[in-house]
Short mmCIF file of C-alpha atoms in Angstrom, two decimals:
data_model
loop_
_atom_site.label_atom_id
_atom_site.label_comp_id
_atom_site.label_asym_id
_atom_site.label_seq_id
_atom_site.Cartn_x
_atom_site.Cartn_y
_atom_site.Cartn_z
CA MET W 19 28.30 82.61 177.12
CA SER W 20 26.52 79.67 178.30
CA ILE W 21 24.53 77.36 175.55
CA CYS W 22 21.16 78.15 177.85
CA SER W 23 21.87 82.01 177.76
CA MET W 24 22.47 81.59 173.94
CA THR W 25 19.39 79.86 173.66
CA CYS W 26 17.22 82.46 175.60
CA CYS W 27 18.73 85.39 173.47
CA ALA W 28 17.76 83.66 170.04
CA VAL W 29 14.33 82.97 171.43
CA VAL W 30 13.95 86.46 172.39
CA MET W 31 15.22 87.77 169.00
CA CYS W 32 12.73 85.61 167.12
CA ALA W 33 9.79 86.84 169.23
CA ALA W 34 10.94 90.65 168.51
CA LEU W 35 11.27 90.02 164.61
CA ALA W 36 8.06 87.97 164.41
CA GLY W 37 5.96 90.50 166.37
CA PRO W 38 5.57 93.16 163.40
CA MET W 39 5.24 90.47 160.85
CA LEU W 40 2.25 89.10 162.45
CA ALA W 41 0.94 92.66 163.07
CA GLN W 42 0.61 93.13 159.51
CA ASP W 43 -1.42 89.84 158.86
CA THR W 44 -4.91 89.10 159.73
CA THR W 45 -5.88 87.64 163.14
CA VAL W 46 -4.28 84.21 163.64
CA THR W 47 -6.75 81.77 165.22
CA LEU W 48 -6.02 78.16 166.22
CA GLU W 49 -8.47 75.67 165.27
CA GLU W 50 -10.35 74.05 168.03
CA LYS W 51 -10.20 70.12 167.44
CA THR W 52 -13.02 68.38 168.82
CA PRO W 53 -12.15 65.78 171.51
CA LEU W 54 -12.33 61.98 171.34
CA VAL W 55 -13.98 60.91 174.64
CA VAL W 56 -13.08 57.52 175.63
CA SER W 57 -15.28 55.52 178.24
CA GLY W 58 -16.54 52.01 179.30
CA PHE W 59 -17.37 49.85 182.02
CA ALA W 60 -16.32 46.42 183.27
CA VAL W 61 -18.34 43.59 184.97
CA GLY W 62 -17.48 40.55 187.52
CA THR W 63 -19.93 38.37 188.62
CA GLY W 64 -20.43 35.25 190.97
CA THR W 65 -23.23 32.83 190.83
CA TYR W 66 -24.87 30.00 192.52
CA ASP W 67 -27.25 27.75 190.61
CA ARG W 68 -29.55 25.78 193.12
CA ASN W 69 -30.68 22.99 190.49
CA LEU W 70 -27.11 22.50 189.17
CA ALA W 71 -25.60 22.73 192.55
CA GLN W 72 -22.91 24.94 190.89
CA ASN W 73 -21.21 28.07 191.80
CA GLY W 74 -18.33 30.15 189.96
CA ALA W 75 -16.98 33.57 189.86
CA THR W 76 -16.29 35.18 186.44
CA ALA W 77 -14.63 38.40 184.89
CA SER W 78 -17.54 38.38 182.57
CA LYS W 79 -17.53 41.51 180.45
CA ILE W 80 -15.46 44.67 179.34
CA GLY W 81 -16.98 47.61 177.27
CA LEU W 82 -14.76 49.98 175.40
CA SER W 83 -16.79 53.17 173.95
CA LEU W 84 -15.57 55.81 171.82
CA PHE W 85 -17.53 59.36 171.09
CA ARG W 86 -16.23 61.91 168.55
CA PRO W 87 -18.37 65.04 167.88
CA TRP W 88 -17.46 66.28 164.34
CA SER W 89 -19.79 69.47 164.56
CA ASP W 90 -22.91 70.47 166.28
CA GLN W 91 -24.84 68.30 163.61
CA LEU W 92 -22.36 65.24 163.31
CA TYR W 93 -21.28 62.69 165.79
CA LEU W 94 -19.73 59.02 165.92
CA PHE W 95 -20.48 56.47 168.82
CA ALA W 96 -18.82 53.26 168.83
CA GLN W 97 -18.43 50.74 171.26
CA LEU W 98 -16.85 47.18 171.48
CA THR W 99 -17.56 44.45 173.86
CA THR W 100 -15.53 41.24 175.14
CA HIS W 101 -17.62 39.11 177.32
CA VAL W 102 -17.40 35.51 178.38
CA ALA W 103 -19.85 33.32 176.49
CA GLN W 104 -20.86 29.80 176.25
CA HIS W 105 -23.97 28.69 173.73
CA ASP W 106 -25.34 25.39 174.32
CA THR W 107 -22.59 22.44 174.42
CA SER W 108 -20.00 24.68 173.05
CA PRO W 109 -16.72 25.39 175.27
CA VAL W 110 -16.61 28.54 177.17
CA HIS W 111 -15.11 31.40 175.07
CA THR W 112 -14.34 34.94 174.83
CA HIS W 113 -16.55 36.83 172.22
CA ILE W 114 -15.63 40.08 170.74
CA GLU W 115 -18.45 42.17 169.20
CA ILE W 116 -19.15 45.44 167.76
CA ASP W 117 -22.01 46.34 170.46
CA ASN W 118 -22.86 49.89 169.09
CA LEU W 119 -21.51 51.77 166.00
CA ILE W 120 -23.67 55.02 165.28
CA ILE W 121 -23.22 57.84 162.84
CA ASN W 122 -25.69 60.39 164.23
CA TRP W 123 -26.53 63.29 162.09
CA THR W 124 -28.88 66.28 162.81
CA PRO W 125 -29.44 68.61 159.51
CA ALA W 126 -28.57 72.21 160.07
CA HIS W 127 -31.88 73.76 159.32
CA LEU W 128 -34.08 70.81 160.97
CA SER W 129 -32.97 70.51 164.32
CA ALA W 130 -36.10 68.59 165.23
CA LEU W 131 -34.92 65.64 162.92
CA SER W 132 -32.11 63.20 164.07
CA LEU W 133 -30.92 60.39 161.81
CA SER W 134 -28.91 57.32 162.95
CA PHE W 135 -27.04 54.99 160.88
CA GLY W 136 -25.34 51.67 162.24
CA ARG W 137 -25.70 49.09 165.00
CA PHE W 138 -27.90 50.51 167.97
CA ASP W 139 -30.01 49.31 170.88
CA ALA W 140 -33.35 48.43 169.93
CA PRO W 141 -35.72 51.48 170.68
CA ILE W 142 -38.05 48.85 172.63
CA GLY W 143 -38.50 48.83 176.50
CA PHE W 144 -36.07 49.58 179.26
CA GLU W 145 -33.94 46.94 179.52
CA ARG W 146 -30.45 47.14 177.80
CA ASP W 147 -27.53 44.61 177.21
CA ASP W 148 -24.98 46.84 178.76
CA GLU W 149 -25.22 46.14 182.67
CA PRO W 150 -24.39 49.89 184.21
CA LEU W 151 -27.68 50.81 182.22
CA ASN W 152 -29.93 48.04 183.79
CA LEU W 153 -30.92 48.52 187.38
CA VAL W 154 -31.12 44.35 187.95
CA PRO W 155 -27.98 42.38 187.36
CA THR W 156 -29.79 39.64 185.25
CA THR W 157 -31.88 40.09 182.14
CA SER W 158 -35.31 38.89 181.95
CA PHE W 159 -36.78 36.00 180.08
CA THR W 160 -38.44 38.84 177.82
CA PHE W 161 -35.50 40.52 177.07
CA GLU W 162 -33.90 37.23 176.11
CA SER W 163 -36.63 35.85 174.07
CA ALA W 164 -39.78 38.01 173.56
CA ARG W 165 -38.25 41.02 171.57
CA PRO W 166 -35.18 42.16 169.94
CA ALA W 167 -32.28 43.86 171.64
CA LYS W 168 -30.25 45.45 168.71
CA PHE W 169 -30.75 46.74 165.26
CA THR W 170 -28.46 47.25 162.31
CA GLY W 171 -29.86 49.87 159.84
CA LEU W 172 -31.11 53.32 160.16
CA MET W 173 -33.16 55.09 162.63
CA ALA W 174 -34.82 58.46 162.43
CA ARG W 175 -36.21 60.53 165.35
CA TYR W 176 -38.54 63.59 164.76
CA THR W 177 -39.57 65.94 167.84
CA LEU W 178 -42.72 67.21 167.05
CA ASN W 179 -42.87 69.26 170.18
CA PRO W 180 -41.21 69.20 173.89
CA LYS W 181 -43.75 66.26 174.93
CA ILE W 182 -44.16 64.25 171.67
CA SER W 183 -41.66 62.46 169.38
CA VAL W 184 -41.85 60.10 166.45
CA LEU W 185 -39.34 57.38 165.58
CA GLY W 186 -38.91 55.19 162.87
CA VAL W 187 -36.46 52.04 161.94
CA VAL W 188 -35.61 50.19 159.05
CA ALA W 189 -33.13 47.41 160.00
CA ASN W 190 -31.81 44.01 158.77
CA GLY W 191 -34.00 42.02 161.44
CA TRP W 192 -33.93 41.12 165.09
CA ASP W 193 -30.40 40.96 166.59
CA ARG W 194 -29.17 40.73 162.95
CA GLU W 195 -25.51 42.11 162.05
CA ILE W 196 -25.90 40.93 158.89
CA ASP W 197 -29.25 40.43 156.97
CA ASN W 198 -30.38 36.84 156.65
CA ASN W 199 -32.89 37.59 153.65
CA SER W 200 -33.80 40.19 151.34
CA GLY W 201 -36.52 41.71 153.52
CA LYS W 202 -36.05 44.48 155.98
CA THR W 203 -37.74 45.11 159.31
CA ALA W 204 -39.60 48.30 159.78
CA GLY W 205 -40.94 50.07 162.92
CA LEU W 206 -42.66 53.13 164.16
CA LYS W 207 -42.84 54.37 167.53
CA LEU W 208 -44.55 57.34 169.46
CA GLN W 209 -42.76 58.58 172.56
CA THR W 210 -44.67 60.97 174.70
CA PHE W 211 -44.12 62.77 178.05
CA PRO W 212 -47.36 63.58 179.45
CA SER W 213 -45.97 65.06 182.69
CA SER W 214 -42.71 65.82 184.54
CA GLY W 215 -40.86 62.46 185.23
CA LEU W 216 -43.21 60.36 183.24
CA ALA W 217 -42.41 58.89 179.68
CA VAL W 218 -44.72 56.45 177.77
CA ALA W 219 -44.08 54.91 174.25
CA ALA W 220 -46.10 52.74 171.89
CA GLY W 221 -45.01 51.04 168.70
CA ALA W 222 -45.29 48.32 166.05
CA PHE W 223 -42.30 46.62 164.25
CA TYR W 224 -42.98 44.30 161.14
CA GLY W 225 -40.82 42.24 158.73
CA PRO W 226 -39.52 38.83 157.88
CA GLU W 227 -37.14 37.10 160.16
CA GLN W 228 -36.52 33.85 159.00
CA ASP W 229 -33.44 32.62 156.90
CA SER W 230 -33.28 32.74 153.43
CA THR W 231 -37.12 33.60 153.13
CA ASN W 232 -39.45 36.63 153.17
CA GLY W 233 -42.71 34.48 153.85
CA SER W 234 -44.27 34.43 157.37
CA PRO W 235 -43.41 37.99 158.57
CA ARG W 236 -43.14 38.72 162.31
CA THR W 237 -45.21 41.31 164.26
CA LEU W 238 -44.55 42.92 167.46
CA LEU W 239 -46.73 45.48 169.06
CA THR W 240 -45.13 47.00 172.16
CA GLY W 241 -45.37 49.59 174.74
CA ASP W 242 -43.22 50.77 177.61
CA ALA W 243 -43.18 53.64 180.42
CA THR W 244 -40.75 55.01 182.95
CA TRP W 245 -42.13 57.23 186.00
CA GLN W 246 -39.98 58.78 188.52
CA PRO W 247 -42.71 60.14 190.93
CA MET W 248 -40.19 61.40 193.31
CA GLN W 249 -36.40 61.51 193.22
CA ARG W 250 -35.86 58.19 195.27
CA LEU W 251 -38.26 56.10 193.24
CA ILE W 252 -37.87 54.76 189.60
CA LEU W 253 -40.92 52.57 188.07
CA GLN W 254 -40.64 50.78 184.90
CA ALA W 255 -42.62 48.84 182.75
CA GLU W 256 -42.83 47.22 179.26
CA ALA W 257 -45.05 44.86 177.47
CA HIS W 258 -45.12 43.23 174.40
CA ARG W 259 -47.40 41.12 171.98
CA GLY W 260 -45.77 38.97 169.05
CA SER W 261 -46.90 36.81 166.45
CA GLU W 262 -45.47 34.86 163.51
CA ALA W 263 -46.95 32.32 161.31
CA GLY W 264 -50.13 31.75 163.61
CA THR W 265 -48.14 31.56 166.54
CA HIS W 266 -48.38 34.28 169.30
CA TRP W 267 -46.63 35.16 172.51
CA THR W 268 -47.00 37.87 175.12
CA ALA W 269 -44.71 39.50 177.56
CA VAL W 270 -45.02 41.59 180.78
CA VAL W 271 -42.24 42.86 182.71
CA GLY W 272 -42.22 45.66 185.38
CA GLN W 273 -39.67 46.81 188.12
CA ALA W 274 -39.12 49.34 190.91
CA PHE W 275 -36.26 50.99 192.29
CA TRP W 276 -36.03 52.60 195.60
CA ARG W 277 -32.86 54.40 196.79
CA ALA W 278 -32.86 53.96 200.19
CA GLY W 279 -29.87 56.17 201.08
CA ARG W 280 -26.99 58.21 199.63
CA SER W 281 -25.25 54.43 198.64
CA THR W 282 -27.84 52.09 199.06
CA GLY W 283 -30.68 50.96 196.87
CA LEU W 284 -33.28 48.02 196.11
CA THR W 285 -34.53 46.95 193.00
CA VAL W 286 -37.41 44.32 192.57
CA ARG W 287 -38.61 43.11 189.05
CA GLY W 288 -41.33 40.72 188.18
CA GLU W 289 -42.30 39.40 184.83
CA THR W 290 -44.54 36.75 183.14
CA LEU W 291 -43.98 35.44 179.41
CA ASP W 292 -46.69 33.22 177.88
CA ASP W 293 -45.47 31.26 175.03
CA THR W 294 -48.20 28.87 174.71
CA ASP W 295 -47.57 28.09 171.17
CA GLY W 296 -43.59 27.47 172.04
CA PHE W 297 -42.09 30.10 169.19
CA ALA W 298 -40.16 32.49 171.44
CA THR W 299 -38.61 29.84 174.03
CA GLY W 300 -38.96 26.54 171.99
CA THR W 301 -41.52 25.13 174.47
CA SER W 302 -45.05 25.62 174.95
CA GLN W 303 -44.85 27.05 178.68
CA THR W 304 -45.46 30.08 180.74
CA LEU W 305 -42.49 31.59 182.31
CA ARG W 306 -42.66 33.54 185.61
CA SER W 307 -39.55 35.41 187.18
CA LEU W 308 -39.17 37.26 190.60
CA THR W 309 -35.80 39.16 191.35
CA ILE W 310 -34.85 40.88 194.26
CA SER W 311 -31.47 43.25 194.26
CA PRO W 312 -30.26 45.08 197.15
CA TRP W 313 -27.58 47.81 195.74
CA TYR W 314 -24.47 49.40 197.12
CA PHE W 315 -22.76 51.87 195.08
CA TYR W 316 -20.10 54.61 195.30
CA ARG W 317 -19.61 58.06 193.45
CA GLU W 318 -21.09 58.81 190.21
CA ALA W 319 -20.14 58.20 186.80
CA GLN W 320 -19.10 60.59 184.43
CA GLU W 321 -20.93 62.27 181.67
CA GLY W 322 -21.77 60.24 178.57
CA VAL W 323 -23.35 57.44 177.51
CA PHE W 324 -23.27 55.59 180.77
CA SER W 325 -24.17 58.50 183.02
CA ASN W 326 -27.80 58.16 183.92
CA VAL W 327 -31.06 55.91 183.58
CA GLU W 328 -32.86 57.06 180.67
CA PHE W 329 -35.79 59.39 181.38
CA THR W 330 -34.50 59.89 184.99
CA ASP W 331 -32.25 61.86 186.93
CA PHE W 332 -30.59 58.87 188.50
CA ARG W 333 -26.92 59.14 187.99
CA LEU W 334 -25.38 55.69 187.40
CA PRO W 335 -22.60 55.08 189.95
CA ALA W 336 -18.96 54.71 189.17
CA PHE W 337 -18.71 51.49 191.02
CA SER W 338 -21.63 49.33 192.25
CA ILE W 339 -21.95 46.01 194.01
CA ARG W 340 -25.55 44.45 193.20
CA PRO W 341 -26.24 41.16 194.70
CA ALA W 342 -29.44 39.28 193.77
CA LEU W 343 -31.91 36.24 194.47
CA ARG W 344 -33.81 35.18 191.33
CA ILE W 345 -36.80 32.81 191.47
CA ASP W 346 -37.84 31.41 188.36
CA HIS W 347 -40.90 29.15 187.53
CA SER W 348 -42.37 27.41 184.28
CA SER W 349 -45.70 25.65 183.69
CA GLN W 350 -43.41 22.86 182.20
CA PRO W 351 -40.38 21.27 183.48
CA VAL W 352 -37.37 22.94 181.82
CA PHE W 353 -34.84 23.92 184.35
CA GLU W 354 -31.97 21.17 184.19
CA THR W 355 -30.79 19.81 187.50
CA LYS W 356 -27.35 18.27 188.29
CA GLY W 357 -28.65 14.75 187.73
CA GLY W 358 -29.90 15.61 184.16
CA THR W 359 -33.86 15.83 185.24
CA LEU W 360 -35.83 18.94 184.40
CA LYS W 361 -37.70 20.81 187.15
CA GLN W 362 -40.49 23.44 186.86
CA SER W 363 -38.42 26.05 189.01
CA ASN W 364 -34.91 27.27 189.81
CA LEU W 365 -33.34 29.66 191.94
CA THR W 366 -30.18 31.59 191.33
CA ALA W 367 -28.35 33.86 193.72
CA LEU W 368 -25.66 35.91 192.35
CA VAL W 369 -23.57 39.25 192.92
CA GLU W 370 -22.25 41.31 190.17
CA LEU W 371 -19.56 44.09 190.40
CA VAL W 372 -19.70 47.08 187.81
CA PHE W 373 -17.20 49.72 187.38
CA VAL W 374 -17.89 52.56 184.94
CA PHE W 375 -15.07 54.45 183.71
#
């Protein structure tokens, strides 16, 4: 008898003997393990700066996300991001950071409450620091200078009814991974859904932000709205009023996205940042910007954090090419030129490639 035949016989005999034994025991069930979902995105850019007469191409960012549900009440979401960075006069370098690290818990007998601990996007405005979640390939002056992008701490959300929810935050401070003083930044935000396709929110954030002192706390009053009046059109806006130690700044940014066809779209964004005291940007000025970005995109991304624009049914594409023309203007000469002088305006042309996996 061949080895193969002997093996087959052995398997049959073992199955025959095991059958009665299993029948005498209780029902055997295999525990289902919750899956680990891996997703992410990659970004490449090409830019031209008119004032600097400079152009270049960069493989600029890659983000890797992990999602693990432990139960219906508990899950973990984490994201590592690697991007090419340059700060002031420092050389170009690759920077790796924990972009998100969220442990989310929903009490079993209080499903209206959701608690998130870790590092997460500040629940402010519609702009985010992950390119796939934005409808324009550049971030606004408002996002960069007028309000926080990230918080590290605790966030609680309570749904009062299908149209109203309340959100509270206690965190280290504006974009602080490690606290720089002994105080905390706290915030409260009211989110409403007055009608189908419309989301409107208002909030206030308060706390000390300066190094090694709790004096001169910073206040930010904020509001934002997302409206999708029809499937092809998305309108978004956010406004902020900040103050600290007698200084004030005001920022307003709005954009419209029109899906022209199955694989094409157009985004137009405009903004104004009034920084009269020079606190937000370092210069007493009023900044204005206009960005126009046509899109070409292909297929839809998979389910997950990079699946759709928040509060809309627009599915993020798996691959997109997003050229853009950005015109910036300031009331003061702040834009550097190739010759080392400063101008009040600048023009930037760029193209961004985004791949979501």
